[in-house]
Amino acid sequence: MPKGSLGNAEQFETIKCPLCACNEYGTVYQCYQETGYTLGRIQTSFVVCNDCGFMYQNPRPKVELLTRHYTENEEASGSIYHDVSPDSSHNKKQNARIAFYKKYFGEINKGSLLEIGCSTGGFLLNLDLGGWDLVGLEPSIKATSQARANGLEVICASLEQSDLPGKSYDAICCFSALEHFHDINIALDTMTRLLKPGGGLCVEVPDTMKPTPQIAEFFTFEHMSHFTKDTLALFLKGYGFDDIVFDDTVSDARLRIFTRKDGAVKPLCKAGIAAIDKNIMGVARQKLISEINKYTKGKRDIEKHIKERLASVILRWNRQGKKVAIYGAGAHTRYLLNLFDLSENVNAILDSDPKKHGKHFLRWTIFDESLLGSGQIDAVIISSKAFEDEIYERISKYSITQGVEIVRCYAQ
Ligand SMILES: [Zn+2]
């Protein structure tokens, strides 16, 4: 049972496999996770089903706990700020996504498109689909009001609360959201019900076969379901989506698919389960477990490497009395501070999210990166894996103009 600052086992629940209802599984990964202010530090556990090979969080946090996390915690993934300037990695990914789906939108009847979990509306705003009605569904009040201010029609509700009429959409999009649903079967059942016959379903989820080792956690406690190509296809087949196209051009750890609802929807999960070939799934299961083991070792090696490399730098900073800032007011920095005692060195936290400026992260004030140009900071640690290069490019000018020493965790 989970222990940690959130040690109450009553706040977690044990479940059967959401894909095949089998009750037998093996635990493949366990770790403590930094969840931010609302829930603190929790222990998480991930299992793989003995029958179908699906990986899921078990025991999982109860729904009340996750609702509190998403509504109260500014570090929750739905609240994360993204740089959307033309050269940003976020914008490039968005463009690749749009290019893939536009081909398929041309093949279905023009009509109504629903994006589940539309956040501030980046995808819908950039879609540029003439003749379509675009609607967003978003549980966060803040994100909804920003999307509406951008001129989008957005329903502020979760999918479970939304009570939308059945067979009303010609296309449904769900990006980086399916893995979060507390009950994946309710989510897929609702999406299937909302689609018109012949309607298109567009889904993106993390690819569990490509876990990226870093000091923050790839297998985040926010994700209940951890899909592979095989298990995502099985789930969708279970809801009557037989013909699934994967985007083979995706280069990072994600799966992007397009599929269509055919006329007759088959009974819940039956088709998917019938499609399981025990031998094939056994091989896939072993491959998944071996990837997770590689990830576990890779994560340990990276932590050791960063610890060794930064230890000598921090020692030197102490000797020289340098004033240090950390770039990144989020989970990655919590993990970084678990590796080192930087309390004597750090003077400020920097972040690109304007909403955070002036607020506090742990005991430090959060500033805009222009603080690096003020002469008050001698050195900065970039605390991010996904955005390390992007941040480095933006702030490297301060090493020339102010002599600020910039340290990266991952690149040498
Ligand atoms: Zn299963």
mmCIF file of C-alpha atoms and ligand atoms in Angstrom:
data_model
loop_
_atom_site.group_PDB
_atom_site.id
_atom_site.type_symbol
_atom_site.label_atom_id
_atom_site.label_comp_id
_atom_site.label_asym_id
_atom_site.label_seq_id
_atom_site.Cartn_x
_atom_site.Cartn_y
_atom_site.Cartn_z
ATOM 1 C CA MET A 1 0.000 0.000 0.000
ATOM 2 C CA PRO A 2 1.243 3.483 -0.771
ATOM 3 C CA LYS A 3 3.210 5.250 1.917
ATOM 4 C CA GLY A 4 4.767 8.690 2.097
ATOM 5 C CA SER A 5 3.483 12.068 3.208
ATOM 6 C CA LEU A 6 0.173 10.837 1.830
ATOM 7 C CA GLY A 7 0.253 7.539 3.688
ATOM 8 C CA ASN A 8 -3.450 6.894 3.917
ATOM 9 C CA ALA A 9 -4.237 3.662 2.082
ATOM 10 C CA GLU A 10 -7.939 4.578 2.149
ATOM 11 C CA GLN A 11 -7.211 7.229 -0.463
ATOM 12 C CA PHE A 12 -6.129 4.555 -2.947
ATOM 13 C CA GLU A 13 -8.084 1.699 -4.497
ATOM 14 C CA THR A 14 -7.138 -1.598 -6.129
ATOM 15 C CA ILE A 15 -8.759 -2.396 -9.477
ATOM 16 C CA LYS A 16 -9.042 -5.175 -12.063
ATOM 17 C CA CYS A 17 -7.540 -4.796 -15.537
ATOM 18 C CA PRO A 18 -9.607 -2.080 -17.301
ATOM 19 C CA LEU A 19 -9.000 -3.776 -20.669
ATOM 20 C CA CYS A 20 -9.836 -7.446 -20.014
ATOM 21 C CA ALA A 21 -11.126 -7.495 -16.393
ATOM 22 C CA CYS A 22 -8.454 -10.033 -15.401
ATOM 23 C CA ASN A 23 -7.524 -9.833 -11.730
ATOM 24 C CA GLU A 24 -3.957 -11.102 -12.063
ATOM 25 C CA TYR A 25 -1.059 -8.773 -12.655
ATOM 26 C CA GLY A 26 2.598 -8.217 -11.881
ATOM 27 C CA THR A 27 3.977 -4.983 -10.421
ATOM 28 C CA VAL A 28 6.540 -3.610 -12.888
ATOM 29 C CA TYR A 29 7.394 -0.194 -11.455
ATOM 30 C CA GLN A 30 7.093 1.581 -8.114
ATOM 31 C CA CYS A 31 8.361 4.986 -7.069
ATOM 32 C CA TYR A 32 7.742 8.004 -4.887
ATOM 33 C CA GLN A 33 6.394 10.989 -6.771
ATOM 34 C CA GLU A 34 6.413 14.718 -6.103
ATOM 35 C CA THR A 35 2.859 15.862 -6.782
ATOM 36 C CA GLY A 36 3.190 19.500 -5.694
ATOM 37 C CA TYR A 37 1.394 21.462 -2.994
ATOM 38 C CA THR A 38 -1.952 19.655 -2.899
ATOM 39 C CA LEU A 39 -1.017 16.014 -2.306
ATOM 40 C CA GLY A 40 2.690 16.203 -1.412
ATOM 41 C CA ARG A 41 4.826 13.100 -1.863
ATOM 42 C CA ILE A 42 3.061 9.837 -2.712
ATOM 43 C CA GLN A 43 4.103 6.302 -3.538
ATOM 44 C CA THR A 44 2.853 4.979 -6.851
ATOM 45 C CA SER A 45 2.617 1.498 -8.263
ATOM 46 C CA PHE A 46 2.227 0.331 -11.870
ATOM 47 C CA VAL A 47 1.228 -3.161 -12.956
ATOM 48 C CA VAL A 48 1.002 -5.160 -16.176
ATOM 49 C CA CYS A 49 -1.982 -7.493 -16.704
ATOM 50 C CA ASN A 50 -1.029 -11.185 -16.914
ATOM 51 C CA ASP A 51 -3.628 -11.793 -19.604
ATOM 52 C CA CYS A 52 -3.684 -8.869 -22.031
ATOM 53 C CA GLY A 53 -0.413 -7.058 -21.178
ATOM 54 C CA PHE A 54 -2.079 -3.710 -20.413
ATOM 55 C CA MET A 55 -0.128 -1.453 -18.021
ATOM 56 C CA TYR A 56 -2.100 0.583 -15.489
ATOM 57 C CA GLN A 57 -1.685 2.307 -12.154
ATOM 58 C CA ASN A 58 -2.726 -0.063 -9.366
ATOM 59 C CA PRO A 59 -3.582 0.738 -6.639
ATOM 60 C CA ARG A 60 -4.638 4.083 -8.051
ATOM 61 C CA PRO A 61 -5.524 7.328 -6.241
ATOM 62 C CA LYS A 62 -9.285 7.636 -5.683
ATOM 63 C CA VAL A 63 -11.154 10.048 -7.936
ATOM 64 C CA GLU A 64 -11.703 12.629 -5.121
ATOM 65 C CA LEU A 65 -7.953 12.894 -4.647
ATOM 66 C CA LEU A 66 -7.275 13.508 -8.329
ATOM 67 C CA THR A 67 -10.118 16.027 -8.584
ATOM 68 C CA ARG A 68 -8.489 17.977 -5.734
ATOM 69 C CA HIS A 69 -5.140 17.798 -7.505
ATOM 70 C CA TYR A 70 -6.486 19.072 -10.845
ATOM 71 C CA THR A 71 -8.635 21.836 -9.369
ATOM 72 C CA GLU A 72 -6.306 23.139 -6.633
ATOM 73 C CA ASN A 73 -2.771 22.517 -7.865
ATOM 74 C CA GLU A 74 -1.186 24.977 -10.288
ATOM 75 C CA GLU A 75 1.499 22.397 -11.082
ATOM 76 C CA ALA A 76 -1.111 19.921 -12.413
ATOM 77 C CA SER A 77 -0.458 19.109 -16.067
ATOM 78 C CA GLY A 78 -3.607 20.884 -17.318
ATOM 79 C CA SER A 79 -2.304 24.171 -15.866
ATOM 80 C CA ILE A 80 1.192 23.983 -17.366
ATOM 81 C CA TYR A 81 2.138 27.010 -19.445
ATOM 82 C CA HIS A 82 3.441 26.454 -22.985
ATOM 83 C CA ASP A 83 5.492 28.813 -25.077
ATOM 84 C CA VAL A 84 3.509 28.899 -28.355
ATOM 85 C CA SER A 85 5.785 31.199 -30.367
ATOM 86 C CA PRO A 86 6.411 29.992 -33.967
ATOM 87 C CA ASP A 87 9.806 28.382 -33.178
ATOM 88 C CA SER A 88 8.721 26.706 -29.929
ATOM 89 C CA SER A 89 8.709 22.908 -29.760
ATOM 90 C CA HIS A 90 5.057 23.054 -28.629
ATOM 91 C CA ASN A 91 4.089 24.929 -31.786
ATOM 92 C CA LYS A 92 6.039 22.558 -34.045
ATOM 93 C CA LYS A 93 4.272 19.546 -32.489
ATOM 94 C CA GLN A 94 0.916 21.265 -32.923
ATOM 95 C CA ASN A 95 1.630 21.865 -36.629
ATOM 96 C CA ALA A 96 2.660 18.227 -37.184
ATOM 97 C CA ARG A 97 -0.543 17.073 -35.473
ATOM 98 C CA ILE A 98 -2.701 19.362 -37.618
ATOM 99 C CA ALA A 99 -0.944 18.246 -40.826
ATOM 100 C CA PHE A 100 -1.669 14.580 -39.998
ATOM 101 C CA TYR A 101 -5.341 15.040 -39.112
ATOM 102 C CA LYS A 102 -6.245 17.449 -41.915
ATOM 103 C CA LYS A 103 -5.822 14.616 -44.456
ATOM 104 C CA TYR A 104 -8.472 12.588 -42.637
ATOM 105 C CA PHE A 105 -10.872 15.456 -41.907
ATOM 106 C CA GLY A 106 -11.109 15.841 -45.690
ATOM 107 C CA GLU A 107 -12.488 12.283 -45.926
ATOM 108 C CA ILE A 108 -15.355 12.645 -43.440
ATOM 109 C CA ASN A 109 -18.543 14.712 -43.674
ATOM 110 C CA LYS A 110 -18.026 18.341 -42.750
ATOM 111 C CA GLY A 111 -19.919 19.065 -39.575
ATOM 112 C CA SER A 112 -19.202 19.380 -35.903
ATOM 113 C CA LEU A 113 -15.833 18.706 -34.234
ATOM 114 C CA LEU A 114 -15.434 18.292 -30.463
ATOM 115 C CA GLU A 115 -12.057 18.505 -28.735
ATOM 116 C CA ILE A 116 -12.113 16.854 -25.307
ATOM 117 C CA GLY A 117 -9.694 18.616 -22.944
ATOM 118 C CA CYS A 118 -9.088 21.574 -25.276
ATOM 119 C CA SER A 119 -7.187 23.594 -22.619
ATOM 120 C CA THR A 120 -6.779 27.198 -23.838
ATOM 121 C CA GLY A 121 -7.717 26.161 -27.391
ATOM 122 C CA GLY A 122 -4.339 26.029 -29.181
ATOM 123 C CA PHE A 123 -5.324 23.151 -31.478
ATOM 124 C CA LEU A 124 -8.774 24.491 -32.424
ATOM 125 C CA LEU A 125 -7.436 28.008 -33.037
ATOM 126 C CA ASN A 126 -4.765 26.772 -35.434
ATOM 127 C CA LEU A 127 -6.873 24.141 -37.174
ATOM 128 C CA ASP A 128 -8.258 26.414 -39.908
ATOM 129 C CA LEU A 129 -11.033 24.036 -41.064
ATOM 130 C CA GLY A 130 -13.529 25.875 -43.260
ATOM 131 C CA GLY A 131 -17.141 24.716 -42.967
ATOM 132 C CA TRP A 132 -16.762 22.982 -39.597
ATOM 133 C CA ASP A 133 -18.262 23.941 -36.222
ATOM 134 C CA LEU A 134 -15.504 23.653 -33.636
ATOM 135 C CA VAL A 135 -16.394 23.048 -29.989
ATOM 136 C CA GLY A 136 -14.100 22.528 -27.009
ATOM 137 C CA LEU A 137 -14.792 20.690 -23.760
ATOM 138 C CA GLU A 138 -12.575 21.717 -20.846
ATOM 139 C CA PRO A 139 -12.937 21.154 -17.078
ATOM 140 C CA SER A 140 -10.579 23.987 -16.020
ATOM 141 C CA ILE A 141 -12.422 27.299 -15.486
ATOM 142 C CA LYS A 142 -9.246 29.338 -16.132
ATOM 143 C CA ALA A 143 -8.395 27.555 -19.399
ATOM 144 C CA THR A 144 -12.038 27.790 -20.550
ATOM 145 C CA SER A 145 -12.224 31.550 -20.032
ATOM 146 C CA GLN A 146 -8.950 32.042 -21.911
ATOM 147 C CA ALA A 147 -10.168 29.872 -24.816
ATOM 148 C CA ARG A 148 -13.464 31.799 -24.901
ATOM 149 C CA ALA A 149 -11.562 35.099 -24.871
ATOM 150 C CA ASN A 150 -9.810 33.780 -27.993
ATOM 151 C CA GLY A 151 -13.225 33.456 -29.642
ATOM 152 C CA LEU A 152 -13.792 29.711 -29.236
ATOM 153 C CA GLU A 153 -16.998 27.967 -28.203
ATOM 154 C CA VAL A 154 -16.096 25.967 -25.092
ATOM 155 C CA ILE A 155 -18.235 23.930 -22.697
ATOM 156 C CA CYS A 156 -16.725 24.090 -19.207
ATOM 157 C CA ALA A 157 -17.158 20.534 -17.870
ATOM 158 C CA SER A 158 -15.435 17.188 -17.642
ATOM 159 C CA LEU A 159 -16.473 14.522 -20.159
ATOM 160 C CA GLU A 160 -18.219 12.589 -17.382
ATOM 161 C CA GLN A 161 -20.280 15.644 -16.315
ATOM 162 C CA SER A 162 -20.891 17.023 -19.791
ATOM 163 C CA ASP A 163 -24.190 15.262 -20.632
ATOM 164 C CA LEU A 164 -23.843 16.020 -24.364
ATOM 165 C CA PRO A 165 -26.418 14.549 -26.784
ATOM 166 C CA GLY A 166 -25.430 11.275 -28.488
ATOM 167 C CA LYS A 167 -24.467 10.981 -32.172
ATOM 168 C CA SER A 168 -23.827 14.717 -32.447
ATOM 169 C CA TYR A 169 -20.209 14.936 -33.632
ATOM 170 C CA ASP A 170 -18.541 14.126 -36.943
ATOM 171 C CA ALA A 171 -15.106 14.178 -35.335
ATOM 172 C CA ILE A 172 -13.831 13.911 -31.760
ATOM 173 C CA CYS A 173 -10.268 14.806 -30.761
ATOM 174 C CA CYS A 174 -8.657 13.804 -27.489
ATOM 175 C CA PHE A 175 -4.971 14.704 -27.095
ATOM 176 C CA SER A 176 -2.915 13.916 -23.969
ATOM 177 C CA ALA A 177 -6.147 13.245 -22.084
ATOM 178 C CA LEU A 178 -7.189 9.588 -22.477
ATOM 179 C CA GLU A 179 -4.410 8.404 -20.143
ATOM 180 C CA HIS A 180 -5.743 10.717 -17.392
ATOM 181 C CA PHE A 181 -9.332 9.426 -17.245
ATOM 182 C CA HIS A 182 -10.047 7.725 -13.959
ATOM 183 C CA ASP A 183 -12.308 5.233 -15.731
ATOM 184 C CA ILE A 184 -11.022 4.702 -19.258
ATOM 185 C CA ASN A 185 -14.057 2.582 -20.200
ATOM 186 C CA ILE A 186 -16.542 5.325 -19.270
ATOM 187 C CA ALA A 187 -14.464 7.783 -21.331
ATOM 188 C CA LEU A 188 -14.301 5.553 -24.426
ATOM 189 C CA ASP A 189 -17.954 4.554 -24.103
ATOM 190 C CA THR A 190 -18.983 8.237 -23.943
ATOM 191 C CA MET A 191 -16.821 9.201 -26.937
ATOM 192 C CA THR A 192 -18.270 6.335 -28.980
ATOM 193 C CA ARG A 193 -21.792 7.416 -28.036
ATOM 194 C CA LEU A 194 -21.134 11.067 -28.974
ATOM 195 C CA LEU A 195 -19.775 10.238 -32.444
ATOM 196 C CA LYS A 196 -22.073 10.029 -35.455
ATOM 197 C CA PRO A 197 -21.811 6.792 -37.481
ATOM 198 C CA GLY A 198 -18.829 7.224 -39.801
ATOM 199 C CA GLY A 199 -17.379 9.914 -37.516
ATOM 200 C CA GLY A 200 -13.618 10.199 -36.953
ATOM 201 C CA LEU A 201 -11.780 9.718 -33.658
ATOM 202 C CA CYS A 202 -8.371 11.384 -33.176
ATOM 203 C CA VAL A 203 -6.311 10.345 -30.153
ATOM 204 C CA GLU A 204 -2.816 11.038 -28.827
ATOM 205 C CA VAL A 205 -1.368 9.295 -25.758
ATOM 206 C CA PRO A 206 2.164 8.750 -24.382
ATOM 207 C CA ASP A 207 3.896 5.663 -25.824
ATOM 208 C CA THR A 208 4.712 3.407 -22.882
ATOM 209 C CA MET A 209 7.180 1.496 -25.074
ATOM 210 C CA LYS A 210 9.378 4.624 -25.205
ATOM 211 C CA PRO A 211 9.666 5.866 -21.621
ATOM 212 C CA THR A 212 12.156 8.745 -21.392
ATOM 213 C CA PRO A 213 14.483 8.555 -18.372
ATOM 214 C CA GLN A 214 14.957 11.884 -16.576
ATOM 215 C CA ILE A 215 14.926 13.078 -12.969
ATOM 216 C CA ALA A 216 11.196 13.900 -13.100
ATOM 217 C CA GLU A 217 8.841 10.939 -13.624
ATOM 218 C CA PHE A 218 7.680 9.634 -17.042
ATOM 219 C CA PHE A 219 5.114 7.329 -15.394
ATOM 220 C CA THR A 220 3.301 10.153 -13.661
ATOM 221 C CA PHE A 221 0.651 9.461 -10.996
ATOM 222 C CA GLU A 222 -1.735 11.565 -13.134
ATOM 223 C CA HIS A 223 -1.871 8.754 -15.712
ATOM 224 C CA MET A 224 -4.166 5.850 -14.881
ATOM 225 C CA SER A 225 -3.597 4.082 -18.233
ATOM 226 C CA HIS A 226 -0.238 3.441 -19.914
ATOM 227 C CA PHE A 227 -0.809 2.437 -23.531
ATOM 228 C CA THR A 228 1.319 0.660 -26.080
ATOM 229 C CA LYS A 229 0.426 0.427 -29.765
ATOM 230 C CA ASP A 230 -1.077 -3.034 -29.074
ATOM 231 C CA THR A 231 -3.129 -2.184 -26.001
ATOM 232 C CA LEU A 232 -4.448 1.110 -27.429
ATOM 233 C CA ALA A 233 -5.595 -0.779 -30.537
ATOM 234 C CA LEU A 234 -7.258 -3.471 -28.378
ATOM 235 C CA PHE A 235 -9.151 -0.863 -26.367
ATOM 236 C CA LEU A 236 -10.385 0.868 -29.520
ATOM 237 C CA LYS A 237 -11.366 -2.419 -31.167
ATOM 238 C CA GLY A 238 -13.397 -3.145 -28.054
ATOM 239 C CA TYR A 239 -15.500 -0.089 -28.887
ATOM 240 C CA GLY A 240 -15.957 -0.977 -32.539
ATOM 241 C CA PHE A 241 -13.035 0.938 -34.072
ATOM 242 C CA ASP A 242 -11.484 -1.704 -36.307
ATOM 243 C CA ASP A 243 -9.412 0.263 -38.769
ATOM 244 C CA ILE A 244 -6.794 2.227 -36.824
ATOM 245 C CA VAL A 245 -4.152 4.361 -38.563
ATOM 246 C CA PHE A 246 -1.020 5.206 -36.553
ATOM 247 C CA ASP A 247 1.042 8.262 -37.514
ATOM 248 C CA ASP A 248 4.492 6.756 -38.130
ATOM 249 C CA THR A 249 6.151 10.167 -38.407
ATOM 250 C CA VAL A 250 5.819 10.911 -34.660
ATOM 251 C CA SER A 251 9.385 11.127 -33.366
ATOM 252 C CA ASP A 252 8.853 11.532 -29.617
ATOM 253 C CA ALA A 253 7.338 9.179 -27.029
ATOM 254 C CA ARG A 254 3.743 9.485 -28.238
ATOM 255 C CA LEU A 255 1.162 7.489 -30.175
ATOM 256 C CA ARG A 256 -1.066 9.426 -32.600
ATOM 257 C CA ILE A 257 -4.011 7.645 -34.232
ATOM 258 C CA PHE A 258 -6.999 8.230 -36.467
ATOM 259 C CA THR A 259 -9.934 5.833 -36.661
ATOM 260 C CA ARG A 260 -13.607 5.877 -37.669
ATOM 261 C CA LYS A 261 -16.776 4.622 -36.054
ATOM 262 C CA ASP A 262 -18.437 2.105 -38.320
ATOM 263 C CA GLY A 263 -22.213 1.698 -38.322
ATOM 264 C CA ALA A 264 -22.650 -1.080 -35.773
ATOM 265 C CA VAL A 265 -20.923 -0.598 -32.435
ATOM 266 C CA LYS A 266 -19.977 -3.922 -30.916
ATOM 267 C CA PRO A 267 -20.658 -4.790 -27.276
ATOM 268 C CA LEU A 268 -18.261 -3.330 -24.721
ATOM 269 C CA CYS A 269 -14.749 -4.766 -24.980
ATOM 270 C CA LYS A 270 -15.890 -8.041 -26.572
ATOM 271 C CA ALA A 271 -14.277 -7.500 -29.970
ATOM 272 C CA GLY A 272 -11.032 -6.315 -28.420
ATOM 273 C CA ILE A 273 -10.758 -9.261 -26.085
ATOM 274 C CA ALA A 274 -11.608 -11.729 -28.864
ATOM 275 C CA ALA A 275 -8.731 -10.233 -30.830
ATOM 276 C CA ILE A 276 -6.168 -11.066 -28.143
ATOM 277 C CA ASP A 277 -3.733 -13.665 -29.330
ATOM 278 C CA LYS A 278 -2.204 -14.974 -26.096
ATOM 279 C CA ASN A 279 1.133 -15.804 -27.734
ATOM 280 C CA ILE A 280 1.500 -12.406 -29.388
ATOM 281 C CA MET A 281 0.465 -10.618 -26.184
ATOM 282 C CA GLY A 282 2.929 -12.711 -24.174
ATOM 283 C CA VAL A 283 5.800 -11.516 -26.379
ATOM 284 C CA ALA A 284 4.544 -7.896 -26.279
ATOM 285 C CA ARG A 285 4.237 -8.123 -22.492
ATOM 286 C CA GLN A 286 7.854 -9.282 -22.142
ATOM 287 C CA LYS A 287 9.034 -6.499 -24.460
ATOM 288 C CA LEU A 288 7.160 -3.901 -22.373
ATOM 289 C CA ILE A 289 8.630 -5.223 -19.111
ATOM 290 C CA SER A 290 12.118 -5.115 -20.612
ATOM 291 C CA GLU A 291 11.573 -1.452 -21.693
ATOM 292 C CA ILE A 292 10.428 -0.563 -18.157
ATOM 293 C CA ASN A 293 13.523 -2.247 -16.694
ATOM 294 C CA LYS A 294 15.715 -0.292 -19.120
ATOM 295 C CA TYR A 295 13.924 2.895 -18.063
ATOM 296 C CA THR A 296 14.467 2.149 -14.355
ATOM 297 C CA LYS A 297 18.190 1.632 -14.910
ATOM 298 C CA GLY A 298 18.452 4.658 -17.239
ATOM 299 C CA LYS A 299 16.755 6.861 -14.650
ATOM 300 C CA ARG A 300 19.135 5.700 -11.910
ATOM 301 C CA ASP A 301 22.160 6.338 -14.172
ATOM 302 C CA ILE A 302 20.965 9.836 -15.103
ATOM 303 C CA GLU A 303 20.395 10.771 -11.450
ATOM 304 C CA LYS A 304 23.870 9.514 -10.539
ATOM 305 C CA HIS A 305 25.468 11.337 -13.462
ATOM 306 C CA ILE A 306 23.719 14.674 -12.750
ATOM 307 C CA LYS A 307 24.528 14.347 -9.061
ATOM 308 C CA GLU A 308 28.239 13.773 -9.723
ATOM 309 C CA ARG A 309 28.495 16.510 -12.335
ATOM 310 C CA LEU A 310 26.625 19.193 -10.382
ATOM 311 C CA ALA A 311 28.226 18.370 -7.005
ATOM 312 C CA SER A 312 31.593 19.825 -8.041
ATOM 313 C CA VAL A 313 29.920 22.863 -9.638
ATOM 314 C CA ILE A 314 27.940 23.572 -6.454
ATOM 315 C CA LEU A 315 31.092 23.208 -4.344
ATOM 316 C CA ARG A 316 32.810 25.810 -6.510
ATOM 317 C CA TRP A 317 29.770 28.138 -6.303
ATOM 318 C CA ASN A 318 29.895 27.851 -2.507
ATOM 319 C CA ARG A 319 33.595 28.781 -2.489
ATOM 320 C CA GLN A 320 32.986 31.729 -4.802
ATOM 321 C CA GLY A 321 29.801 32.854 -2.996
ATOM 322 C CA LYS A 322 27.807 32.800 -6.249
ATOM 323 C CA LYS A 323 24.149 33.804 -6.349
ATOM 324 C CA VAL A 324 22.212 31.061 -8.123
ATOM 325 C CA ALA A 325 18.779 30.801 -9.768
ATOM 326 C CA ILE A 326 16.890 27.682 -10.868
ATOM 327 C CA TYR A 327 14.918 27.891 -14.122
ATOM 328 C CA GLY A 328 11.632 25.975 -13.738
ATOM 329 C CA ALA A 329 8.938 26.329 -11.050
ATOM 330 C CA GLY A 330 7.533 22.823 -11.306
ATOM 331 C CA ALA A 331 7.864 19.124 -10.566
ATOM 332 C CA HIS A 332 11.313 18.777 -12.208
ATOM 333 C CA THR A 333 12.769 21.256 -9.698
ATOM 334 C CA ARG A 334 11.227 19.362 -6.768
ATOM 335 C CA TYR A 335 13.045 16.231 -7.980
ATOM 336 C CA LEU A 336 16.270 18.209 -8.530
ATOM 337 C CA LEU A 337 16.153 19.544 -4.964
ATOM 338 C CA ASN A 338 15.769 15.961 -3.706
ATOM 339 C CA LEU A 339 19.162 15.198 -5.270
ATOM 340 C CA PHE A 340 21.014 18.192 -3.788
ATOM 341 C CA ASP A 341 20.865 20.544 -0.889
ATOM 342 C CA LEU A 342 20.839 23.845 -2.754
ATOM 343 C CA SER A 343 19.168 25.834 0.021
ATOM 344 C CA GLU A 344 22.311 27.925 0.695
ATOM 345 C CA ASN A 345 22.920 28.746 -2.965
ATOM 346 C CA VAL A 346 19.556 29.466 -4.529
ATOM 347 C CA ASN A 347 18.328 33.080 -4.555
ATOM 348 C CA ALA A 348 15.446 32.911 -7.013
ATOM 349 C CA ILE A 349 13.320 30.686 -9.220
ATOM 350 C CA LEU A 350 12.745 31.674 -12.851
ATOM 351 C CA ASP A 351 9.833 30.601 -15.032
ATOM 352 C CA SER A 352 8.425 31.531 -18.437
ATOM 353 C CA ASP A 353 4.791 31.462 -17.217
ATOM 354 C CA PRO A 354 3.761 35.113 -16.565
ATOM 355 C CA LYS A 355 0.981 33.908 -14.206
ATOM 356 C CA LYS A 356 3.618 32.602 -11.778
ATOM 357 C CA HIS A 357 5.745 35.748 -11.534
ATOM 358 C CA GLY A 358 5.741 37.274 -8.055
ATOM 359 C CA LYS A 359 4.322 34.072 -6.526
ATOM 360 C CA HIS A 360 6.327 31.577 -4.490
ATOM 361 C CA PHE A 361 7.796 28.178 -5.291
ATOM 362 C CA LEU A 362 8.814 26.485 -2.038
ATOM 363 C CA ARG A 363 10.504 29.380 -0.188
ATOM 364 C CA TRP A 364 11.667 31.353 -3.216
ATOM 365 C CA THR A 365 10.010 34.071 -5.292
ATOM 366 C CA ILE A 366 9.403 33.332 -8.987
ATOM 367 C CA PHE A 367 10.775 35.835 -11.509
ATOM 368 C CA ASP A 368 10.805 36.403 -15.236
ATOM 369 C CA GLU A 369 14.083 35.347 -16.924
ATOM 370 C CA SER A 370 15.035 39.025 -17.385
ATOM 371 C CA LEU A 371 16.298 38.832 -13.771
ATOM 372 C CA LEU A 372 19.403 37.284 -15.368
ATOM 373 C CA GLY A 373 20.111 40.659 -16.971
ATOM 374 C CA SER A 374 19.920 42.565 -13.676
ATOM 375 C CA GLY A 375 23.370 41.656 -12.357
ATOM 376 C CA GLN A 376 21.822 40.008 -9.266
ATOM 377 C CA ILE A 377 22.341 36.402 -10.448
ATOM 378 C CA ASP A 378 25.739 34.793 -11.193
ATOM 379 C CA ALA A 379 24.619 31.333 -12.299
ATOM 380 C CA VAL A 380 21.484 29.462 -13.367
ATOM 381 C CA ILE A 381 20.540 25.768 -13.515
ATOM 382 C CA ILE A 382 18.024 24.861 -16.238
ATOM 383 C CA SER A 383 15.659 22.414 -14.542
ATOM 384 C CA SER A 384 13.775 20.790 -17.434
ATOM 385 C CA LYS A 385 14.234 17.837 -19.743
ATOM 386 C CA ALA A 386 11.659 18.559 -22.448
ATOM 387 C CA PHE A 387 12.443 22.284 -22.777
ATOM 388 C CA GLU A 388 16.143 22.351 -21.894
ATOM 389 C CA ASP A 389 17.357 23.285 -25.390
ATOM 390 C CA GLU A 390 14.632 25.867 -25.878
ATOM 391 C CA ILE A 391 15.351 27.600 -22.552
ATOM 392 C CA TYR A 392 19.102 27.452 -23.189
ATOM 393 C CA GLU A 393 18.716 29.169 -26.560
ATOM 394 C CA ARG A 394 16.606 31.927 -25.011
ATOM 395 C CA ILE A 395 18.864 32.710 -22.042
ATOM 396 C CA SER A 396 22.333 32.064 -23.497
ATOM 397 C CA LYS A 397 22.587 35.797 -24.315
ATOM 398 C CA TYR A 398 22.958 36.489 -20.569
ATOM 399 C CA SER A 399 26.154 34.470 -20.470
ATOM 400 C CA ILE A 400 27.621 36.891 -23.032
ATOM 401 C CA THR A 401 26.184 40.174 -21.712
ATOM 402 C CA GLN A 402 26.267 39.479 -17.946
ATOM 403 C CA GLY A 403 28.705 36.576 -17.647
ATOM 404 C CA VAL A 404 25.953 34.394 -16.127
ATOM 405 C CA GLU A 405 27.085 30.756 -15.881
ATOM 406 C CA ILE A 406 24.411 28.474 -17.391
ATOM 407 C CA VAL A 407 24.298 24.840 -16.281
ATOM 408 C CA ARG A 408 22.164 22.225 -18.035
ATOM 409 C CA CYS A 409 21.111 18.976 -16.376
ATOM 410 C CA TYR A 410 21.117 16.780 -19.500
ATOM 411 C CA ALA A 411 23.176 18.215 -22.384
ATOM 412 C CA GLN A 412 26.915 18.477 -21.691
HETATM 413 ZN ZN ZN B 1 -5.903 -7.334 -19.014
#
